[in-house]
Amino acid sequence: MITKVKANKSFRGTTKYVLEKEKAKIIGGNMYGRSTNELVEQFTLSAHLNPQLKDPCYHLMLSVPQTDRTLTDDELANLSQRHFANVVVLSRLKGGESQVKQPLKRISDTKLNQLVDEFIETELPAYDFFIARHSDKEHDHTHIVASRVNNLDALSIRTWNNYAHSEHSARLLEREFQLTPVQSSWESKQKAMTRNQLERVERDGLPGEEIMRRAIEQVAVDKPTMPQLVERLWREHQVKAIVSYYSHGRVRGIKFGIDVGSVNEDSSPRLLWKQGGNLNKYKCSFTKLQTELGINYDPQRDDSEIKHLNDFLKSVDNSQVNQQLISTIFPKKPQTIAETKHQLNPVKSDAKQRADSELINTISDFIEQSVVESALIETLPQLTEQLSEYQQNLSAIRTTYDDLLAAIAEREQLLSQRTADTISDFISQSVVESTLSETLPQLIEQLSQYNQQLSAGRTPFDHLLAAIALNQTPNITTDEPKLKDNLSAELYEYYSADLQKLLVTDRDKEIAIRALLDNKPPQEVEEILKASPAGWTQDEAKYLVLIASNQLASIESEPEQSLDQKQRIESEFLAIAVPIAVELINWQLRETGSNSLRFKRATLEKQGRELVFTHDERGEIFRVAVNRNQSGELEYSPINVGEIEKEDIQLWQKADRVLQQIIAEAEKPARRQNKGFSL
């Protein structure tokens, strides 16, 4: 079930929204009214019992998925009433039992059910509430509107941690009423749905983004390979997964699409597309699919099959039902290059194989610009090591390379396609393979160019080695930027998908966030932003990346505060506040006989042997039991400590100063003027 909970000040606005929807009807509660005016009148009388409460209206929503059975009015009313009771009881728990996100600490289900049964029987009638059912859509959902004020003692329902309490209650009710179980937001690492998303659920059912997220999680349960994930998403859930590549062959990202019923101007289906990082940044980017969900990906094994899948999914009509296994569209895999090489060269000495391997690695590192550049950028020690190996093997490689070129020229007319494949594997496993496979004349031309580059490149590498030997940082210059202009523009267009309606500045900040979520280095993100039509300078692009990094850090889920640290903060706060609070309440009792002291937005009250400090908006800040031992020293023990904020510490520091003023005035021989104070 999907749940929502909110406290606000407007009974009229909330009641009108719930009751005046088409086909809305009241199915439960304890109020005599049936119209908006009658219900608001009763709610207002309840709220007057606690005029200091800022948000007296409590609004809870429960939505049952379309896939579940249809509940009767009585069943839905019973479920909703118990949900309201669960949330109230959970809000009263103290200590570890209230930590619903921690299974080892939180209250047991059996004990919670006992407390809820007692609450429903004895205390629930003291709260004004009604339950309304909305039947205007295919899925069931109810709204519970209640007063937070207890009509007997005027105490209010605490709203601290009510989102977590509401989600935990939904999990209990799913088991009790045998409904489809759903993970809570802290279990799935997903944020709770926004208000707009919840309204879409009420109007249209589950949104396309949620359907795709659930489909991915279901398919990923048995940790398939990446091609299997793509195939099964389409075959089982009609979700398209398109993997995009850079021009040099590496994976750029993955996006997911689903038909949500809309059409283009030409009446063709228009799909809802979401980049993996935007769909669920914790699980659905290409990297997170592997690290978080365990999807198995091997570039050499999977890339060819993924590209076939891409072509198939781009051509197929998303509305048609796929009755065949997608794997049948692929031809039988040809014999691998490594197997062919082994058949043509059955016997090779170990020394020869090592020499061949060194030749392949060195030539590949030299002729593939992206590999050399990335190695130079990473670390200087790695560069030094590579250059040292290059210097040691250069002479032998040059001779072998010339011999190879001469052999290819002599046998140009005799080489078969099978021999070409073998040479392709011998020269390079990745970069040169595709070139040799196309045409042999192109191979000869490419090898000739590489031979020229090898000769010309020797001098810069020697100079670089000399600079390193002198402990100097070499000044490496290049005619090309970190990202080629066409690649920067391509990446800018890729990340700006579905952002065209935004202003340029907002769009570029969102593009920077998307790129950072894809684990792009800040320098590459700056190059991407420079392709913007805004024409950002280098400094402006850096500033935009900095803003995006800060914004990304602020929306990341904050780690929960450790228990030890929380206890330390609580102890320090009580050590400051309790002695001051005791002196203040004793002074109040001596002067006025009242056992409570009013602050600007809080109240300090003596309840028997307990001292309670309550904030008007945040509820109970602390409740401690206070005694004095035989030596007359003050002793106290905490019963409950709520969320402590900086303003609480500042308030008690100010209260200490006021207390000292009171004591000083009392010690003066002259009669002091009775002055009020504001905290």
Short mmCIF file of C-alpha atoms in Angstrom, two decimals, residues 234-514:
data_model
loop_
_atom_site.label_atom_id
_atom_site.label_comp_id
_atom_site.label_asym_id
_atom_site.label_seq_id
_atom_site.Cartn_x
_atom_site.Cartn_y
_atom_site.Cartn_z
CA TRP A 234 10.69 -6.33 -22.81
CA ARG A 235 9.36 -9.88 -22.96
CA GLU A 236 7.81 -9.98 -19.47
CA HIS A 237 6.94 -6.33 -18.75
CA GLN A 238 6.98 -4.48 -22.13
CA VAL A 239 9.69 -2.16 -20.80
CA LYS A 240 12.35 -1.09 -23.31
CA ALA A 241 15.94 -0.81 -22.06
CA ILE A 242 18.33 0.91 -24.50
CA VAL A 243 22.08 0.91 -23.77
CA SER A 244 23.98 3.79 -25.40
CA TYR A 245 27.66 3.79 -26.32
CA TYR A 246 30.39 6.36 -26.90
CA SER A 247 31.99 6.54 -30.31
CA HIS A 248 35.09 4.76 -28.94
CA GLY A 249 32.98 1.80 -27.82
CA ARG A 250 32.54 2.18 -24.07
CA VAL A 251 29.08 2.21 -22.48
CA ARG A 252 27.68 5.69 -21.93
CA GLY A 253 24.49 4.84 -20.03
CA ILE A 254 21.10 3.13 -20.10
CA LYS A 255 17.57 4.46 -20.41
CA PHE A 256 14.21 2.81 -19.91
CA GLY A 257 10.94 3.44 -21.76
CA ILE A 258 7.32 2.38 -21.34
CA ASP A 259 4.12 3.03 -23.24
CA VAL A 260 1.81 5.07 -20.98
CA GLY A 261 -0.94 5.48 -23.57
CA SER A 262 -0.01 8.84 -25.10
CA VAL A 263 0.60 9.29 -28.85
CA ASN A 264 2.61 11.56 -31.14
CA GLU A 265 1.13 13.83 -33.80
CA ASP A 266 1.36 10.99 -36.33
CA SER A 267 -0.64 8.73 -33.98
CA SER A 268 2.40 6.58 -33.19
CA PRO A 269 2.89 5.54 -29.54
CA ARG A 270 4.89 8.03 -27.51
CA LEU A 271 6.94 6.35 -24.81
CA LEU A 272 7.85 7.70 -21.40
CA TRP A 273 11.67 7.58 -21.30
CA LYS A 274 13.80 7.86 -18.16
CA GLN A 275 17.57 7.73 -17.81
CA GLY A 276 18.61 5.00 -15.40
CA GLY A 277 20.11 7.45 -12.90
CA ASN A 278 16.96 9.58 -12.95
CA LEU A 279 14.59 6.62 -12.67
CA ASN A 280 16.22 5.46 -9.43
CA LYS A 281 19.68 6.85 -8.75
CA TYR A 282 20.35 4.17 -6.14
CA LYS A 283 19.77 1.17 -8.42
CA CYS A 284 19.04 1.82 -12.08
CA SER A 285 22.05 3.56 -13.64
CA PHE A 286 24.24 1.23 -15.71
CA THR A 287 26.84 1.08 -12.93
CA LYS A 288 24.33 0.65 -10.10
CA LEU A 289 22.58 -2.18 -11.93
CA GLN A 290 25.81 -4.10 -11.47
CA THR A 291 26.89 -2.94 -7.99
CA GLU A 292 23.47 -2.71 -6.30
CA LEU A 293 21.37 -5.34 -8.10
CA GLY A 294 24.15 -7.76 -9.11
CA ILE A 295 23.57 -7.68 -12.89
CA ASN A 296 26.45 -9.52 -14.61
CA TYR A 297 28.13 -7.53 -17.40
CA ASP A 298 31.20 -8.47 -19.46
CA PRO A 299 31.90 -6.06 -22.36
CA GLN A 300 33.59 -8.64 -24.60
CA ARG A 301 30.84 -11.17 -24.00
CA ASP A 302 27.77 -8.90 -23.93
CA ASP A 303 28.27 -5.78 -26.08
CA SER A 304 27.54 -7.45 -29.41
CA GLU A 305 24.33 -9.00 -28.09
CA ILE A 306 23.24 -5.75 -26.41
CA LYS A 307 23.65 -3.86 -29.70
CA HIS A 308 21.48 -6.42 -31.48
CA LEU A 309 18.88 -5.93 -28.75
CA ASN A 310 19.10 -2.16 -29.18
CA ASP A 311 18.38 -2.45 -32.90
CA PHE A 312 15.47 -4.80 -32.25
CA LEU A 313 13.88 -2.63 -29.52
CA LYS A 314 14.21 0.55 -31.59
CA SER A 315 12.38 -1.08 -34.49
CA VAL A 316 9.65 -2.99 -32.67
CA ASP A 317 6.24 -1.46 -31.92
CA ASN A 318 5.95 -1.15 -28.15
CA SER A 319 2.22 -1.93 -28.22
CA GLN A 320 2.52 -5.33 -29.88
CA VAL A 321 2.73 -8.43 -27.69
CA ASN A 322 6.05 -10.20 -28.05
CA GLN A 323 5.26 -13.91 -28.43
CA GLN A 324 8.78 -15.02 -29.31
CA LEU A 325 11.97 -15.24 -27.38
CA ILE A 326 14.08 -12.28 -28.35
CA SER A 327 17.12 -14.51 -28.39
CA THR A 328 15.82 -16.07 -31.60
CA ILE A 329 16.53 -12.89 -33.55
CA PHE A 330 20.26 -13.34 -33.07
CA PRO A 331 22.33 -15.50 -35.41
CA LYS A 332 24.50 -18.24 -34.09
CA LYS A 333 27.62 -16.71 -32.57
CA PRO A 334 30.66 -17.08 -34.83
CA GLN A 335 33.74 -18.79 -33.60
CA THR A 336 35.66 -16.40 -31.41
CA ILE A 337 38.86 -14.81 -32.65
CA ALA A 338 40.78 -16.46 -29.85
CA GLU A 339 39.58 -19.92 -30.97
CA THR A 340 40.46 -19.17 -34.60
CA LYS A 341 43.89 -17.98 -33.59
CA HIS A 342 44.47 -21.15 -31.61
CA GLN A 343 43.49 -23.33 -34.57
CA LEU A 344 45.83 -21.48 -36.98
CA ASN A 345 48.69 -21.39 -34.53
CA PRO A 346 48.48 -24.64 -32.57
CA VAL A 347 52.07 -24.59 -31.42
CA LYS A 348 53.78 -21.49 -30.04
CA SER A 349 56.58 -21.24 -27.58
CA ASP A 350 56.00 -19.43 -24.30
CA ALA A 351 58.72 -16.93 -25.15
CA LYS A 352 57.09 -16.17 -28.49
CA GLN A 353 53.69 -15.72 -26.83
CA ARG A 354 55.14 -13.33 -24.28
CA ALA A 355 56.86 -11.35 -27.02
CA ASP A 356 53.62 -11.20 -29.01
CA SER A 357 51.71 -10.07 -25.93
CA GLU A 358 54.22 -7.30 -25.25
CA LEU A 359 54.01 -6.21 -28.87
CA ILE A 360 50.20 -6.09 -28.82
CA ASN A 361 50.04 -4.20 -25.53
CA THR A 362 52.63 -1.62 -26.50
CA ILE A 363 51.25 -0.89 -29.99
CA SER A 364 47.69 -0.76 -28.62
CA ASP A 365 48.69 1.67 -25.89
CA PHE A 366 50.47 3.88 -28.41
CA ILE A 367 47.97 3.97 -31.28
CA GLU A 368 44.80 4.20 -29.19
CA GLN A 369 44.77 7.86 -28.19
CA SER A 370 42.05 7.56 -25.57
CA VAL A 371 43.94 4.87 -23.64
CA VAL A 372 47.20 6.86 -23.59
CA GLU A 373 45.42 10.09 -22.62
CA SER A 374 43.51 8.50 -19.77
CA ALA A 375 46.73 6.89 -18.49
CA LEU A 376 48.48 10.29 -18.55
CA ILE A 377 45.61 11.92 -16.72
CA GLU A 378 45.31 9.31 -13.97
CA THR A 379 48.68 9.41 -12.25
CA LEU A 380 52.23 10.34 -13.07
CA PRO A 381 53.71 7.19 -11.49
CA GLN A 382 51.64 4.99 -13.81
CA LEU A 383 52.83 7.04 -16.78
CA THR A 384 56.44 6.66 -15.69
CA GLU A 385 56.07 2.91 -15.43
CA GLN A 386 54.44 2.63 -18.87
CA LEU A 387 57.11 4.81 -20.48
CA SER A 388 59.86 2.78 -18.89
CA GLU A 389 58.41 -0.44 -20.29
CA TYR A 390 57.99 1.26 -23.66
CA GLN A 391 61.66 2.34 -23.73
CA GLN A 392 62.87 -1.15 -22.86
CA ASN A 393 60.88 -2.85 -25.60
CA LEU A 394 60.88 -0.20 -28.34
CA SER A 395 63.76 -1.55 -30.40
CA ALA A 396 62.44 -5.12 -30.46
CA ILE A 397 58.92 -3.91 -31.18
CA ARG A 398 60.04 -1.72 -34.07
CA THR A 399 61.85 -4.61 -35.74
CA THR A 400 58.93 -6.99 -35.21
CA TYR A 401 56.49 -4.37 -36.43
CA ASP A 402 58.46 -3.76 -39.66
CA ASP A 403 58.68 -7.49 -40.28
CA LEU A 404 54.96 -7.84 -39.79
CA LEU A 405 54.23 -4.98 -42.20
CA ALA A 406 56.50 -6.52 -44.85
CA ALA A 407 54.84 -9.91 -44.43
CA ILE A 408 51.40 -8.38 -44.86
CA ALA A 409 52.50 -6.52 -48.03
CA GLU A 410 53.99 -9.70 -49.61
CA ARG A 411 50.90 -11.82 -48.91
CA GLU A 412 48.30 -9.19 -49.64
CA GLN A 413 46.67 -11.17 -52.49
CA LEU A 414 46.82 -14.51 -50.67
CA LEU A 415 45.30 -13.64 -47.32
CA SER A 416 41.84 -15.13 -46.73
CA GLN A 417 39.20 -13.67 -44.44
CA ARG A 418 40.14 -16.24 -41.81
CA THR A 419 43.81 -15.16 -41.94
CA ALA A 420 42.75 -11.51 -41.70
CA ASP A 421 40.79 -12.30 -38.55
CA THR A 422 43.84 -14.02 -37.07
CA ILE A 423 46.07 -11.02 -37.80
CA SER A 424 43.36 -8.76 -36.37
CA ASP A 425 43.47 -10.65 -33.10
CA PHE A 426 47.31 -10.68 -33.21
CA ILE A 427 47.58 -6.90 -33.65
CA SER A 428 44.90 -5.69 -31.19
CA GLN A 429 42.03 -7.29 -29.30
CA SER A 430 39.84 -4.17 -29.43
CA VAL A 431 40.81 -1.12 -31.52
CA VAL A 432 42.54 -2.50 -34.65
CA GLU A 433 40.25 -5.58 -34.91
CA SER A 434 37.31 -3.76 -36.48
CA THR A 435 39.59 -1.98 -39.02
CA LEU A 436 41.28 -5.17 -40.22
CA SER A 437 37.91 -6.88 -40.51
CA GLU A 438 36.55 -4.35 -43.01
CA THR A 439 39.03 -4.43 -45.92
CA LEU A 440 42.67 -5.41 -46.31
CA PRO A 441 43.67 -2.25 -48.29
CA GLN A 442 42.37 -0.13 -45.43
CA LEU A 443 44.48 -2.25 -43.08
CA ILE A 444 47.65 -1.51 -45.05
CA GLU A 445 46.88 2.21 -45.07
CA GLN A 446 46.18 2.22 -41.32
CA LEU A 447 49.39 0.33 -40.50
CA SER A 448 51.39 2.74 -42.60
CA GLN A 449 49.94 5.71 -40.71
CA TYR A 450 50.63 4.04 -37.37
CA ASN A 451 54.22 3.40 -38.47
CA GLN A 452 54.67 7.13 -39.13
CA GLN A 453 53.09 8.02 -35.81
CA LEU A 454 55.43 5.60 -34.03
CA SER A 455 58.50 7.30 -35.45
CA ALA A 456 57.19 10.80 -34.76
CA GLY A 457 56.03 9.91 -31.26
CA ARG A 458 59.41 8.63 -30.05
CA THR A 459 60.86 12.10 -29.50
CA PRO A 460 58.04 13.49 -27.26
CA PHE A 461 58.16 10.36 -25.13
CA ASP A 462 61.95 10.63 -24.73
CA HIS A 463 61.58 14.27 -23.69
CA LEU A 464 58.91 13.31 -21.21
CA LEU A 465 61.18 10.65 -19.68
CA ALA A 466 63.95 13.19 -19.33
CA ALA A 467 61.64 15.62 -17.57
CA ILE A 468 60.54 12.92 -15.13
CA ALA A 469 64.14 11.97 -14.41
CA LEU A 470 64.82 15.62 -13.42
CA ASN A 471 61.77 15.59 -11.08
CA GLN A 472 60.06 18.13 -13.29
CA THR A 473 56.41 18.16 -14.30
CA PRO A 474 56.31 17.89 -18.09
CA ASN A 475 54.27 20.42 -19.96
CA ILE A 476 52.09 18.20 -22.11
CA THR A 477 50.16 20.10 -24.73
CA THR A 478 47.51 18.85 -27.04
CA ASP A 479 45.52 20.38 -29.85
CA GLU A 480 42.33 18.69 -28.64
CA PRO A 481 40.31 19.46 -25.47
CA LYS A 482 39.62 16.80 -22.84
CA LEU A 483 36.47 15.93 -24.76
CA LYS A 484 36.19 16.49 -28.48
CA ASP A 485 33.71 19.17 -29.46
CA ASN A 486 31.42 16.71 -31.22
CA LEU A 487 31.54 14.36 -28.20
CA SER A 488 30.75 17.24 -25.80
CA ALA A 489 27.78 18.23 -27.93
CA GLU A 490 26.64 14.61 -28.15
CA LEU A 491 26.79 14.23 -24.36
CA TYR A 492 25.01 17.57 -23.85
CA GLU A 493 22.17 16.42 -26.13
CA TYR A 494 22.04 13.05 -24.35
CA TYR A 495 21.72 14.51 -20.84
CA SER A 496 19.30 17.27 -21.90
CA ALA A 497 16.62 14.78 -22.94
CA ASP A 498 13.16 15.91 -21.71
CA LEU A 499 14.63 19.17 -20.29
CA GLN A 500 13.92 21.46 -23.26
CA LYS A 501 11.12 23.32 -21.48
CA LEU A 502 13.46 24.54 -18.70
CA LEU A 503 15.37 27.81 -18.77
CA VAL A 504 18.94 27.40 -20.01
CA THR A 505 20.53 27.88 -16.58
CA ASP A 506 18.18 25.44 -14.83
CA ARG A 507 18.57 22.95 -17.65
CA ASP A 508 22.38 23.09 -17.51
CA LYS A 509 22.39 22.61 -13.72
CA GLU A 510 20.17 19.52 -14.15
CA ILE A 511 22.48 18.26 -16.94
CA ALA A 512 25.45 18.63 -14.59
CA ILE A 513 23.62 16.66 -11.89
CA ARG A 514 22.76 13.86 -14.36
#
